[in-house]
């Protein structure tokens, strides 16, 4: 796993928490904030933006990724995700797949509880530290589309 | 239909064309750029960001909308969309639905050909001028979810 | 517009109503049923299947289309959609787009109120009769991906 | 992990391979077939159904799930997935998320190479044997939406 500095960890946690304020989630009432740290040190924030047609919802993580990618930022060193619940909520599978397109499998992912830092929690105040591969093993990616077909 | 000033039309056309440069479309090789104009005069750009799992693709129009909404910008007065083809390409249905959540039905939508302004074209150099309702009649929106159920 | 016989209209309305019973919609509590009539006379039913990650929801119309297409049925002459509300609820934009791949623009679409037939309603008991093009004007389809790029 | 009988494994492998024949994948030219085995012994097949708007694509696994769920079948004991490539291709994240709604985390998932059985391959002819949890650790599911919000 790549290592984030304490400062970068903190920047990501703060940014994800700020990002959550702009969640548009009238249907789920489940606010999520996400923040990406790019290789060149920029923070890109995202929040979940829901839709009356539920399938049109775009989560916080995907909002952050397309925001970055559409501004030419496509190399990342870390992701933090937070919500309003006192657990480490993980990205949905859709977001894991979209992250896979641009992020290395060993990119650190911080799943941050709403009440971070939790007193007495193990590790860093209740954060679940994982990686993209920790969330999406045996992933499907661009290289698979290049494989020769047998028929 | 609301009316855009010539200056605002021009800002949208230029911004959509610039946005297209950041398209990530290795699978379709179909670059799209979009630009929204917010009620308070801001331009928000988006490009299509594709994914190896084709279903994970997010179009230019949705990228622009979630970028804006996740920064607290949720009121818009116009949209322009352009691509690399010499026709006025319209948003897909998915994007029409996501726009519906935040945009008025009479919001102007400019569908801009790649070679705008087209010499000798009718109207404004080949632009197809429409509205959100012109693209999504009988639309499904947040108010329908509130209707009383019969069973 | 193509014309459906009274018998085919009735088959579609009955099937969409039956299909609704299998809706999985614990999040929206908005049940939808859809039915397609294939060119060779088969009825294919669909219901909306939601997901905890709201974006993973698949509507009734798309369920019907992928069910048919994955069984080799790809030519259709009509669609009916119904819900639990006393209005003619129209497909979301996502479904309109997915229908576009397989259905002719003039394919009849029947939007059926929950309490059909509504006494005293205009036309056929409160049904809103439209077509795919009536729901998705200026549509984006397979042929656009074939257009030459200008750059 | 739950255990599938040799007969059930075989039924799933054969069904996924058959399902692939109905793939509609003119854009990716990447055919995928999937098959689910329900608790009451039914096989439900799915194929990937793509769309000119790439984001409208629905994969084989999701096709199978919505087909089953919309017919009232919502309890499953196994899944097999196959494609046209000589590797064990895994479901995309979107499909993992949609499977999560209905399938137990320990449900067996068989990732079957196109040239199964591969001579000399380890295990069962080149199949990668995993589970839903093996594909979607730390998953997000319906129970998380029920958690109390902190603000
Ligand atoms: Zn997500
Ligand atoms: Zn679109
Ligand atoms: Zn829909
Ligand atoms: Zn998939």
Coordinates of C-alpha atoms and ligand atoms in Angstrom, one line a residue:
Chain A
X1 CA 0.0 0.0 0.0
X2 CA 1.2 3.5 -0.7
X3 CA 1.5 5.7 2.4
X4 CA -0.1 9.0 2.9
X5 CA 1.6 11.6 5.2
X6 CA -0.3 12.6 8.3
X7 CA -0.8 16.0 6.7
X8 CA -2.3 14.5 3.5
X9 CA -4.5 12.2 5.6
X10 CA -5.8 15.2 7.4
X11 CA -6.4 17.2 4.3
X12 CA -8.5 14.4 2.9
X13 CA -10.5 13.9 6.0
X14 CA -11.3 17.6 6.4
X15 CA -12.2 17.9 2.7
X16 CA -14.5 14.9 2.6
X17 CA -16.3 16.3 5.7
X18 CA -16.7 19.7 4.0
X19 CA -17.8 18.1 0.8
X20 CA -20.7 16.4 2.5
X21 CA -22.3 19.7 3.2
X22 CA -23.2 20.0 -0.5
X23 CA -24.9 16.6 -0.7
X24 CA -28.2 16.6 -2.6
X25 CA -29.9 13.6 -1.1
X26 CA -33.6 14.3 -0.6
X27 CA -34.6 10.7 -1.3
X28 CA -32.1 8.7 0.8
X29 CA -31.5 11.3 3.5
X30 CA -28.0 9.7 3.4
X31 CA -25.4 12.4 2.9
X32 CA -22.0 11.4 1.7
X33 CA -18.8 13.4 1.1
X34 CA -15.7 12.3 -0.7
X35 CA -12.3 13.9 -1.4
X36 CA -9.5 12.8 -3.8
X37 CA -5.9 13.9 -3.5
X38 CA -4.2 14.2 -6.9
X39 CA -0.6 13.3 -7.5
X40 CA 0.2 16.9 -7.9
X41 CA -1.3 17.8 -4.5
X42 CA -4.8 19.0 -5.4
X43 CA -7.9 18.2 -3.4
X44 CA -11.0 17.4 -5.4
X45 CA -14.3 17.2 -3.5
X46 CA -17.5 15.4 -4.3
X47 CA -21.0 14.9 -2.8
X48 CA -23.8 12.5 -3.7
X49 CA -26.3 14.0 -6.1
X50 CA -29.5 12.1 -6.2
X51 CA -32.3 12.0 -8.8
X52 CA -36.1 11.4 -8.8
X53 CA -35.4 8.5 -11.1
X54 CA -33.3 6.7 -8.5
X55 CA -31.0 5.1 -11.1
X56 CA -29.8 8.6 -12.1
X57 CA -28.1 9.2 -8.7
X58 CA -24.4 9.9 -8.8
X59 CA -22.5 9.2 -5.6
X60 CA -19.9 11.4 -3.9
X61 CA -17.0 9.4 -5.1
X62 CA -18.0 9.4 -8.7
X63 CA -18.8 13.1 -8.6
X64 CA -15.2 13.7 -7.4
X65 CA -13.7 11.5 -10.1
X66 CA -15.6 13.0 -13.0
X67 CA -15.0 16.5 -11.7
X68 CA -11.2 15.8 -11.6
X69 CA -11.1 13.9 -14.8
X70 CA -13.0 16.6 -16.7
X71 CA -10.4 19.1 -15.6
X72 CA -7.5 16.9 -16.8
X73 CA -6.6 15.5 -13.3
X74 CA -6.3 11.8 -13.7
X75 CA -3.7 10.6 -11.3
X76 CA -4.5 10.2 -7.6
X77 CA -2.8 9.2 -4.4
X78 CA -5.7 8.9 -1.9
X79 CA -9.4 9.0 -1.3
X80 CA -11.5 9.7 1.8
X81 CA -15.2 9.1 2.2
X82 CA -17.5 10.1 5.0
X83 CA -21.2 10.2 5.8
X84 CA -23.6 11.0 8.6
X85 CA -23.4 7.6 10.4
X86 CA -21.1 6.5 13.1
X87 CA -19.6 3.7 11.0
X88 CA -17.0 3.5 8.2
X89 CA -19.3 3.5 5.2
X90 CA -17.6 2.1 2.1
X91 CA -18.2 3.2 -1.5
X92 CA -20.8 1.3 -3.5
X93 CA -19.7 -1.0 -6.2
X94 CA -20.5 1.4 -9.0
X95 CA -18.1 3.9 -7.5
X96 CA -15.4 1.3 -7.0
X97 CA -15.7 0.5 -10.7
X98 CA -15.4 4.1 -11.7
X99 CA -12.4 4.7 -9.4
X100 CA -10.8 1.7 -11.0
X101 CA -10.4 3.5 -14.3
X102 CA -8.0 6.1 -12.9
X103 CA -6.7 4.9 -9.6
X104 CA -3.9 2.4 -8.8
X105 CA -5.1 -0.7 -6.9
X106 CA -2.9 0.1 -3.9
X107 CA -4.2 3.7 -3.6
X108 CA -5.1 4.3 0.1
X109 CA -8.8 4.7 0.8
X110 CA -9.9 6.2 4.2
X111 CA -13.4 5.3 5.4
X112 CA -14.2 8.0 8.0
X113 CA -17.0 7.7 10.6
X114 CA -19.2 10.8 11.1
X115 CA -17.9 11.3 14.6
X116 CA -14.3 11.1 13.8
X117 CA -12.1 10.9 15.8
X118 CA -14.0 8.4 17.8
X119 CA -12.6 8.3 21.4
X120 CA -11.1 4.9 22.2
X121 CA -11.4 3.6 18.7
X122 CA -8.7 1.3 17.4
X123 CA -6.2 2.8 14.9
X124 CA -6.8 6.3 13.7
X125 CA -10.0 7.4 15.5
X126 CA -12.3 4.9 13.9
X127 CA -11.1 5.2 10.4
X128 CA -11.1 2.0 8.3
X129 CA -8.0 2.1 6.2
X130 CA -8.2 0.1 3.0
X131 CA -7.2 0.4 -0.6
X132 CA -9.0 0.3 -3.9
X133 CA -8.0 -3.4 -4.3
X134 CA -9.2 -4.0 -0.8
X135 CA -12.6 -2.8 -2.0
X136 CA -12.5 -4.3 -5.5
X137 CA -10.5 -7.6 -5.7
X138 CA -10.3 -9.4 -9.0
X139 CA -11.3 -6.1 -10.6
X140 CA -12.4 -5.6 -14.2
X141 CA -10.5 -2.9 -16.0
X142 CA -9.5 -1.4 -19.3
X143 CA -6.8 -4.1 -20.0
X144 CA -9.5 -6.8 -20.1
X145 CA -11.2 -5.2 -23.0
X146 CA -8.0 -5.7 -25.0
X147 CA -7.8 -9.4 -24.5
X148 CA -8.2 -11.6 -27.6
X149 CA -11.6 -13.1 -28.1
X150 CA -11.9 -16.8 -28.6
X151 CA -14.9 -16.6 -30.9
Chain B
X1 CA -38.6 29.7 -23.6
X2 CA -36.3 31.9 -21.6
X3 CA -34.0 34.0 -23.7
X4 CA -30.2 34.0 -23.5
X5 CA -28.3 37.2 -24.4
X6 CA -25.9 36.9 -27.4
X7 CA -23.1 37.2 -24.9
X8 CA -24.3 34.4 -22.7
X9 CA -24.9 32.2 -25.8
X10 CA -21.4 32.9 -26.9
X11 CA -19.9 32.1 -23.4
X12 CA -21.8 28.8 -23.4
X13 CA -20.6 27.8 -26.9
X14 CA -17.0 28.6 -26.2
X15 CA -17.0 26.9 -22.8
X16 CA -18.6 23.7 -24.2
X17 CA -16.0 23.6 -26.9
X18 CA -13.2 24.0 -24.4
X19 CA -14.7 21.4 -22.1
X20 CA -14.5 18.8 -24.9
X21 CA -10.7 18.9 -24.7
X22 CA -10.9 17.0 -21.4
X23 CA -13.1 14.2 -22.6
X24 CA -11.9 10.8 -21.6
X25 CA -13.5 8.6 -24.3
X26 CA -11.1 5.8 -25.3
X27 CA -13.9 3.4 -25.9
X28 CA -16.4 5.4 -28.0
X29 CA -13.8 7.9 -29.5
X30 CA -16.8 10.2 -29.3
X31 CA -15.7 13.4 -27.4
X32 CA -18.5 15.5 -25.9
X33 CA -18.2 18.9 -24.1
X34 CA -21.0 20.6 -22.2
X35 CA -21.3 23.9 -20.3
X36 CA -24.0 25.1 -18.0
X37 CA -24.6 28.8 -17.1
X38 CA -25.8 29.3 -13.6
X39 CA -28.4 31.9 -12.5
X40 CA -25.6 33.9 -10.9
X41 CA -23.5 33.9 -14.0
X42 CA -21.0 31.1 -13.5
X43 CA -20.0 28.8 -16.3
X44 CA -19.6 25.1 -15.3
X45 CA -17.9 22.8 -17.8
X46 CA -18.2 19.0 -18.2
X47 CA -16.8 16.3 -20.5
X48 CA -17.7 12.7 -21.0
X49 CA -15.7 10.3 -18.7
X50 CA -16.0 6.7 -19.9
X51 CA -15.3 3.4 -18.1
X52 CA -14.1 0.0 -19.1
X53 CA -17.4 -1.3 -17.7
X54 CA -19.4 0.7 -20.3
X55 CA -22.3 1.2 -17.9
X56 CA -20.1 3.3 -15.6
X57 CA -19.7 6.0 -18.2
X58 CA -20.8 9.5 -17.2
X59 CA -21.6 11.9 -20.0
X60 CA -20.5 15.5 -20.3
X61 CA -23.8 17.0 -19.3
X62 CA -24.0 14.9 -16.1
X63 CA -20.4 15.7 -15.3
X64 CA -21.3 19.4 -15.5
X65 CA -24.4 19.0 -13.4
X66 CA -22.9 17.1 -10.5
X67 CA -19.8 19.3 -10.5
X68 CA -22.1 22.3 -10.1
X69 CA -24.5 20.7 -7.6
X70 CA -21.7 19.5 -5.4
X71 CA -20.5 23.0 -5.1
X72 CA -23.9 24.3 -4.2
X73 CA -24.8 25.6 -7.6
X74 CA -28.3 24.4 -8.4
X75 CA -30.0 27.0 -10.5
X76 CA -29.3 27.3 -14.2
X77 CA -30.3 29.4 -17.2
X78 CA -28.7 27.6 -20.1
X79 CA -26.8 24.6 -21.4
X80 CA -24.6 24.1 -24.5
X81 CA -23.4 20.7 -25.8
X82 CA -20.9 20.0 -28.6
X83 CA -19.0 17.1 -30.0
X84 CA -16.6 16.2 -32.8
X85 CA -19.3 15.7 -35.4
X86 CA -20.8 18.1 -37.9
X87 CA -24.3 17.6 -36.5
X88 CA -26.2 18.9 -33.5
X89 CA -25.8 16.0 -31.2
X90 CA -28.4 15.9 -28.4
X91 CA -27.9 14.7 -24.8
X92 CA -28.7 11.0 -24.1
X93 CA -31.9 10.3 -22.1
X94 CA -29.9 9.6 -19.0
X95 CA -28.5 13.2 -19.0
X96 CA -31.9 14.6 -19.8
X97 CA -33.2 12.9 -16.7
X98 CA -30.4 14.2 -14.5
X99 CA -30.8 17.8 -15.8
X100 CA -34.5 17.5 -15.1
X101 CA -33.8 17.5 -11.3
X102 CA -32.3 21.0 -11.3
X103 CA -33.3 22.8 -14.5
X104 CA -36.5 24.4 -15.5
X105 CA -38.3 22.8 -18.5
X106 CA -38.0 26.0 -20.5
X107 CA -34.3 26.3 -20.0
X108 CA -32.6 26.9 -23.3
X109 CA -30.4 24.1 -24.7
X110 CA -28.0 24.8 -27.5
X111 CA -26.8 21.8 -29.6
X112 CA -23.7 23.0 -31.3
X113 CA -22.1 21.3 -34.3
X114 CA -18.3 20.7 -34.2
X115 CA -17.8 23.1 -37.1
X116 CA -19.8 26.0 -35.7
X117 CA -20.5 28.4 -37.2
X118 CA -21.5 26.4 -40.3
X119 CA -21.4 28.7 -43.3
X120 CA -24.9 29.0 -44.9
X121 CA -26.6 27.1 -42.1
X122 CA -30.0 28.2 -41.0
X123 CA -30.4 30.0 -37.8
X124 CA -27.3 30.5 -35.7
X125 CA -24.6 28.8 -37.6
X126 CA -26.0 25.3 -37.4
X127 CA -27.0 25.4 -33.8
X128 CA -30.2 23.5 -32.9
X129 CA -32.0 25.6 -30.3
X130 CA -34.2 23.7 -28.0
X131 CA -35.2 23.5 -24.3
X132 CA -35.1 20.8 -21.7
X133 CA -38.8 20.2 -22.3
X134 CA -38.1 20.0 -26.0
X135 CA -35.8 17.0 -25.2
X136 CA -37.8 15.4 -22.4
X137 CA -41.6 15.9 -22.9
X138 CA -43.9 14.3 -20.3
X139 CA -40.9 14.2 -18.0
X140 CA -40.7 12.3 -14.7
X141 CA -39.6 14.4 -11.8
X142 CA -39.4 14.8 -8.0
X143 CA -43.1 15.9 -7.8
X144 CA -44.3 12.5 -9.1
X145 CA -42.7 10.7 -6.2
X146 CA -45.0 12.7 -3.9
X147 CA -48.2 11.6 -5.5
X148 CA -50.5 9.4 -3.4
X149 CA -50.4 5.7 -4.1
X150 CA -53.6 3.9 -4.9
X151 CA -52.5 0.7 -3.3
Chain C
X1 CA -47.7 6.2 -35.4
X2 CA -48.1 2.5 -35.7
X3 CA -51.5 1.3 -34.6
X4 CA -52.1 -1.4 -31.9
X5 CA -55.3 -3.5 -32.2
X6 CA -57.7 -3.2 -29.3
X7 CA -56.7 -6.7 -28.3
X8 CA -53.0 -5.9 -28.2
X9 CA -53.7 -2.7 -26.3
X10 CA -55.5 -4.7 -23.7
X11 CA -52.9 -7.4 -23.5
X12 CA -50.3 -4.7 -22.8
X13 CA -52.3 -3.0 -20.2
X14 CA -53.1 -6.2 -18.3
X15 CA -49.5 -7.4 -18.5
X16 CA -48.1 -4.1 -17.2
X17 CA -50.5 -4.2 -14.3
X18 CA -49.5 -7.8 -13.5
X19 CA -45.8 -7.0 -13.8
X20 CA -46.1 -4.3 -11.2
X21 CA -46.8 -6.9 -8.5
X22 CA -43.2 -8.0 -8.7
X23 CA -41.7 -4.5 -8.2
X24 CA -38.9 -4.4 -5.6
X25 CA -39.1 -0.8 -4.5
X26 CA -38.4 -0.6 -0.7
X27 CA -36.7 2.8 -1.1
X28 CA -39.1 4.8 -3.3
X29 CA -42.2 2.9 -2.4
X30 CA -43.1 3.6 -6.0
X31 CA -44.1 0.5 -7.8
X32 CA -43.9 0.4 -11.6
X33 CA -44.8 -2.3 -14.1
X34 CA -44.1 -2.4 -17.8
X35 CA -44.9 -4.7 -20.7
X36 CA -43.5 -4.9 -24.2
X37 CA -45.2 -6.6 -27.1
X38 CA -42.7 -8.1 -29.5
X39 CA -43.2 -8.2 -33.3
X40 CA -43.9 -11.9 -33.1
X41 CA -46.6 -11.5 -30.5
X42 CA -44.9 -12.2 -27.3
X43 CA -45.5 -10.2 -24.1
X44 CA -42.4 -9.4 -22.0
X45 CA -43.0 -8.0 -18.5
X46 CA -40.8 -5.9 -16.3
X47 CA -40.9 -4.3 -12.8
X48 CA -38.6 -1.8 -11.1
X49 CA -35.8 -3.4 -9.1
X50 CA -34.2 -0.9 -6.7
X51 CA -30.8 -1.0 -4.9
X52 CA -29.4 0.3 -1.6
X53 CA -27.0 2.3 -3.8
X54 CA -29.7 4.3 -5.4
X55 CA -27.8 4.5 -8.7
X56 CA -28.0 0.8 -9.1
X57 CA -31.8 0.8 -9.6
X58 CA -33.1 -0.6 -12.8
X59 CA -36.6 0.5 -13.8
X60 CA -39.5 -1.6 -15.1
X61 CA -39.0 -0.6 -18.7
X62 CA -35.3 -1.4 -18.7
X63 CA -36.0 -4.7 -17.0
X64 CA -38.4 -5.6 -19.7
X65 CA -36.0 -4.6 -22.5
X66 CA -33.0 -6.5 -21.2
X67 CA -35.1 -9.5 -20.4
X68 CA -36.4 -9.6 -24.0
X69 CA -33.0 -8.8 -25.6
X70 CA -31.2 -11.4 -23.6
X71 CA -33.6 -14.0 -25.0
X72 CA -33.1 -12.8 -28.5
X73 CA -36.3 -10.7 -28.8
X74 CA -35.3 -7.4 -30.2
X75 CA -38.2 -6.1 -32.3
X76 CA -41.2 -4.6 -30.6
X77 CA -44.6 -3.1 -31.5
X78 CA -45.8 -1.5 -28.3
X79 CA -45.1 -0.7 -24.6
X80 CA -47.4 -0.1 -21.7
X81 CA -46.3 1.4 -18.3
X82 CA -48.3 1.7 -15.1
X83 CA -47.7 2.6 -11.5
X84 CA -49.7 3.0 -8.3
X85 CA -50.6 6.6 -8.9
X86 CA -53.7 8.0 -10.6
X87 CA -51.7 9.8 -13.3
X88 CA -50.1 8.6 -16.4
X89 CA -46.5 8.3 -15.3
X90 CA -43.9 8.4 -18.1
X91 CA -40.6 6.5 -18.3
X92 CA -37.5 8.2 -16.9
X93 CA -35.0 9.4 -19.4
X94 CA -32.7 6.5 -18.8
X95 CA -35.3 4.1 -19.9
X96 CA -36.2 6.2 -22.9
X97 CA -32.6 5.9 -24.0
X98 CA -32.4 2.2 -23.5
X99 CA -35.7 1.7 -25.4
X100 CA -34.2 3.8 -28.2
X101 CA -31.7 1.1 -29.0
X102 CA -34.3 -1.5 -30.0
X103 CA -37.6 0.3 -30.7
X104 CA -38.8 2.4 -33.6
X105 CA -39.4 6.0 -32.9
X106 CA -43.1 5.6 -33.8
X107 CA -43.7 2.6 -31.5
X108 CA -46.8 3.3 -29.5
X109 CA -46.3 3.8 -25.7
X110 CA -49.3 3.6 -23.4
X111 CA -49.0 5.4 -20.1
X112 CA -51.7 3.8 -17.9
X113 CA -53.1 5.3 -14.7
X114 CA -53.4 3.0 -11.7
X115 CA -57.1 3.3 -11.7
X116 CA -57.6 2.6 -15.3
X117 CA -60.2 2.8 -16.8
X118 CA -60.9 6.2 -15.2
X119 CA -64.6 7.0 -15.4
X120 CA -65.2 10.0 -17.5
X121 CA -61.6 10.4 -18.6
X122 CA -60.8 11.6 -22.1
X123 CA -59.7 9.1 -24.7
X124 CA -59.1 5.6 -23.5
X125 CA -59.9 5.6 -19.7
X126 CA -57.2 8.0 -18.8
X127 CA -54.4 6.5 -20.8
X128 CA -51.9 8.9 -22.3
X129 CA -51.1 7.6 -25.8
X130 CA -47.7 8.6 -27.0
X131 CA -44.7 7.1 -28.9
X132 CA -41.0 6.7 -28.2
X133 CA -40.3 9.8 -30.3
X134 CA -43.0 11.6 -28.3
X135 CA -40.9 10.9 -25.2
X136 CA -37.4 11.3 -26.7
X137 CA -37.3 13.8 -29.5
X138 CA -34.0 14.6 -31.2
X139 CA -32.8 11.3 -29.8
X140 CA -29.2 10.0 -29.6
X141 CA -28.8 6.6 -31.1
X142 CA -26.4 4.0 -32.6
X143 CA -26.2 5.9 -36.0
X144 CA -24.6 8.9 -34.3
X145 CA -21.7 6.9 -33.1
X146 CA -20.9 6.2 -36.8
X147 CA -20.7 9.8 -37.9
X148 CA -17.2 11.0 -39.0
X149 CA -15.3 13.0 -36.4
X150 CA -14.0 16.4 -37.3
X151 CA -10.9 16.2 -35.2
Chain D
X1 CA -18.7 -20.5 1.6
X2 CA -21.8 -22.5 0.6
X3 CA -21.1 -25.5 -1.5
X4 CA -22.5 -26.2 -4.9
X5 CA -23.0 -29.8 -6.0
X6 CA -21.0 -30.9 -9.1
X7 CA -24.3 -31.1 -10.9
X8 CA -25.3 -27.5 -10.0
X9 CA -21.9 -26.2 -10.9
X10 CA -22.3 -27.8 -14.3
X11 CA -25.7 -26.5 -14.8
X12 CA -24.5 -22.9 -14.1
X13 CA -21.5 -23.2 -16.4
X14 CA -23.6 -24.6 -19.3
X15 CA -26.3 -21.9 -18.8
X16 CA -23.8 -19.0 -18.6
X17 CA -22.2 -20.2 -21.8
X18 CA -25.6 -20.5 -23.5
X19 CA -26.6 -17.1 -22.2
X20 CA -23.6 -15.5 -23.9
X21 CA -25.1 -16.2 -27.3
X22 CA -27.7 -13.6 -26.8
X23 CA -25.3 -10.8 -25.9
X24 CA -25.9 -7.5 -27.6
X25 CA -22.5 -5.9 -27.6
X26 CA -21.9 -4.1 -30.8
X27 CA -19.8 -1.4 -29.1
X28 CA -17.4 -3.4 -26.9
X29 CA -17.5 -6.6 -28.9
X30 CA -17.1 -8.2 -25.5
X31 CA -19.8 -10.8 -25.1
X32 CA -20.7 -11.9 -21.5
X33 CA -23.1 -14.5 -20.3
X34 CA -24.3 -15.1 -16.7
X35 CA -26.5 -17.6 -15.0
X36 CA -28.0 -17.6 -11.5
X37 CA -29.2 -20.6 -9.7
X38 CA -32.2 -19.9 -7.4
X39 CA -32.8 -21.5 -4.1
X40 CA -35.6 -23.5 -5.6
X41 CA -33.5 -24.8 -8.4
X42 CA -34.3 -22.5 -11.3
X43 CA -31.6 -21.3 -13.7
X44 CA -32.0 -17.7 -14.8
X45 CA -29.8 -16.5 -17.6
X46 CA -28.5 -13.1 -18.6
X47 CA -26.4 -11.5 -21.3
X48 CA -24.9 -8.0 -21.6
X49 CA -27.1 -5.5 -23.4
X50 CA -25.3 -2.4 -24.5
X51 CA -26.5 1.0 -25.6
X52 CA -25.3 3.8 -27.9
X53 CA -25.1 6.0 -24.8
X54 CA -22.5 3.8 -23.2
X55 CA -23.8 4.6 -19.7
X56 CA -27.1 2.8 -20.5
X57 CA -25.4 -0.6 -20.9
X58 CA -26.7 -3.3 -18.6
X59 CA -24.3 -6.2 -18.0
X60 CA -25.1 -9.9 -18.1
X61 CA -25.2 -10.3 -14.3
X62 CA -27.6 -7.4 -13.8
X63 CA -29.8 -8.7 -16.6
X64 CA -30.0 -12.0 -14.9
X65 CA -30.8 -10.5 -11.5
X66 CA -33.6 -8.1 -12.7
X67 CA -35.0 -10.9 -14.8
X68 CA -35.3 -13.1 -11.8
X69 CA -36.4 -10.4 -9.3
X70 CA -39.1 -9.2 -11.6
X71 CA -40.5 -12.7 -11.7
X72 CA -40.5 -13.0 -7.9
X73 CA -37.2 -15.0 -7.7
X74 CA -35.0 -13.3 -5.1
X75 CA -33.0 -16.0 -3.3
X76 CA -30.0 -17.5 -5.0
X77 CA -27.4 -20.1 -4.3
X78 CA -24.8 -19.6 -7.1
X79 CA -23.7 -17.5 -10.1
X80 CA -21.5 -18.3 -13.1
X81 CA -20.1 -15.7 -15.5
X82 CA -18.3 -16.3 -18.7
X83 CA -17.0 -14.4 -21.7
X84 CA -15.1 -14.9 -24.9
X85 CA -11.7 -14.5 -23.4
X86 CA -9.4 -17.2 -22.0
X87 CA -9.3 -15.7 -18.5
X88 CA -11.7 -15.7 -15.6
X89 CA -13.4 -12.3 -16.2
X90 CA -15.0 -10.9 -13.0
X91 CA -18.2 -8.9 -12.8
X92 CA -17.9 -5.1 -12.8
X93 CA -18.5 -3.2 -9.6
X94 CA -21.9 -2.1 -10.7
X95 CA -23.1 -5.7 -11.0
X96 CA -21.4 -6.7 -7.7
X97 CA -23.5 -3.9 -6.1
X98 CA -26.7 -5.1 -7.7
X99 CA -26.1 -8.7 -6.7
X100 CA -25.5 -7.5 -3.1
X101 CA -29.1 -6.6 -2.8
X102 CA -30.4 -10.2 -3.1
X103 CA -27.5 -12.5 -2.6
X104 CA -25.7 -13.7 0.5
X105 CA -22.1 -12.7 0.9
X106 CA -21.0 -16.3 0.9
X107 CA -22.8 -17.2 -2.3
X108 CA -20.4 -19.1 -4.6
X109 CA -19.4 -17.2 -7.8
X110 CA -17.8 -19.2 -10.7
X111 CA -15.7 -17.1 -13.1
X112 CA -15.4 -19.4 -16.1
X113 CA -12.8 -19.0 -18.9
X114 CA -14.1 -19.1 -22.5
X115 CA -12.1 -22.3 -23.2
X116 CA -13.3 -24.2 -20.1
X117 CA -12.2 -26.7 -19.2
X118 CA -8.6 -25.6 -19.8
X119 CA -6.3 -28.6 -20.1
X120 CA -3.8 -28.6 -17.3
X121 CA -5.3 -25.7 -15.4
X122 CA -5.4 -25.7 -11.6
X123 CA -8.6 -26.5 -9.8
X124 CA -11.7 -27.0 -12.0
X125 CA -10.5 -26.4 -15.5
X126 CA -9.4 -22.8 -15.1
X127 CA -12.5 -21.6 -13.2
X128 CA -11.8 -19.0 -10.5
X129 CA -14.0 -19.9 -7.6
X130 CA -14.9 -17.0 -5.4
X131 CA -17.9 -15.6 -3.5
X132 CA -19.9 -12.3 -3.5
X133 CA -17.9 -11.2 -0.5
X134 CA -14.7 -12.2 -2.3
X135 CA -15.7 -9.6 -5.0
X136 CA -17.2 -7.0 -2.8
X137 CA -15.6 -6.8 0.7
X138 CA -16.8 -4.1 3.1
X139 CA -19.9 -3.9 1.0
X140 CA -22.6 -1.3 1.2
X141 CA -26.1 -2.7 1.6
X142 CA -29.7 -2.1 2.6
X143 CA -28.9 -2.2 6.3
X144 CA -26.6 0.8 6.1
X145 CA -29.4 3.0 4.9
X146 CA -31.1 2.2 8.3
X147 CA -28.3 3.5 10.4
X148 CA -29.0 6.5 12.6
X149 CA -27.7 9.8 11.2
X150 CA -25.5 11.9 13.5
X151 CA -26.7 15.2 12.0
Ligands
LIG1 ZN1 -21.3 4.9 -5.2
LIG2 ZN1 -25.7 11.4 -21.5
LIG3 ZN1 -36.5 4.5 -15.9
LIG4 ZN1 -21.4 -5.4 -14.7

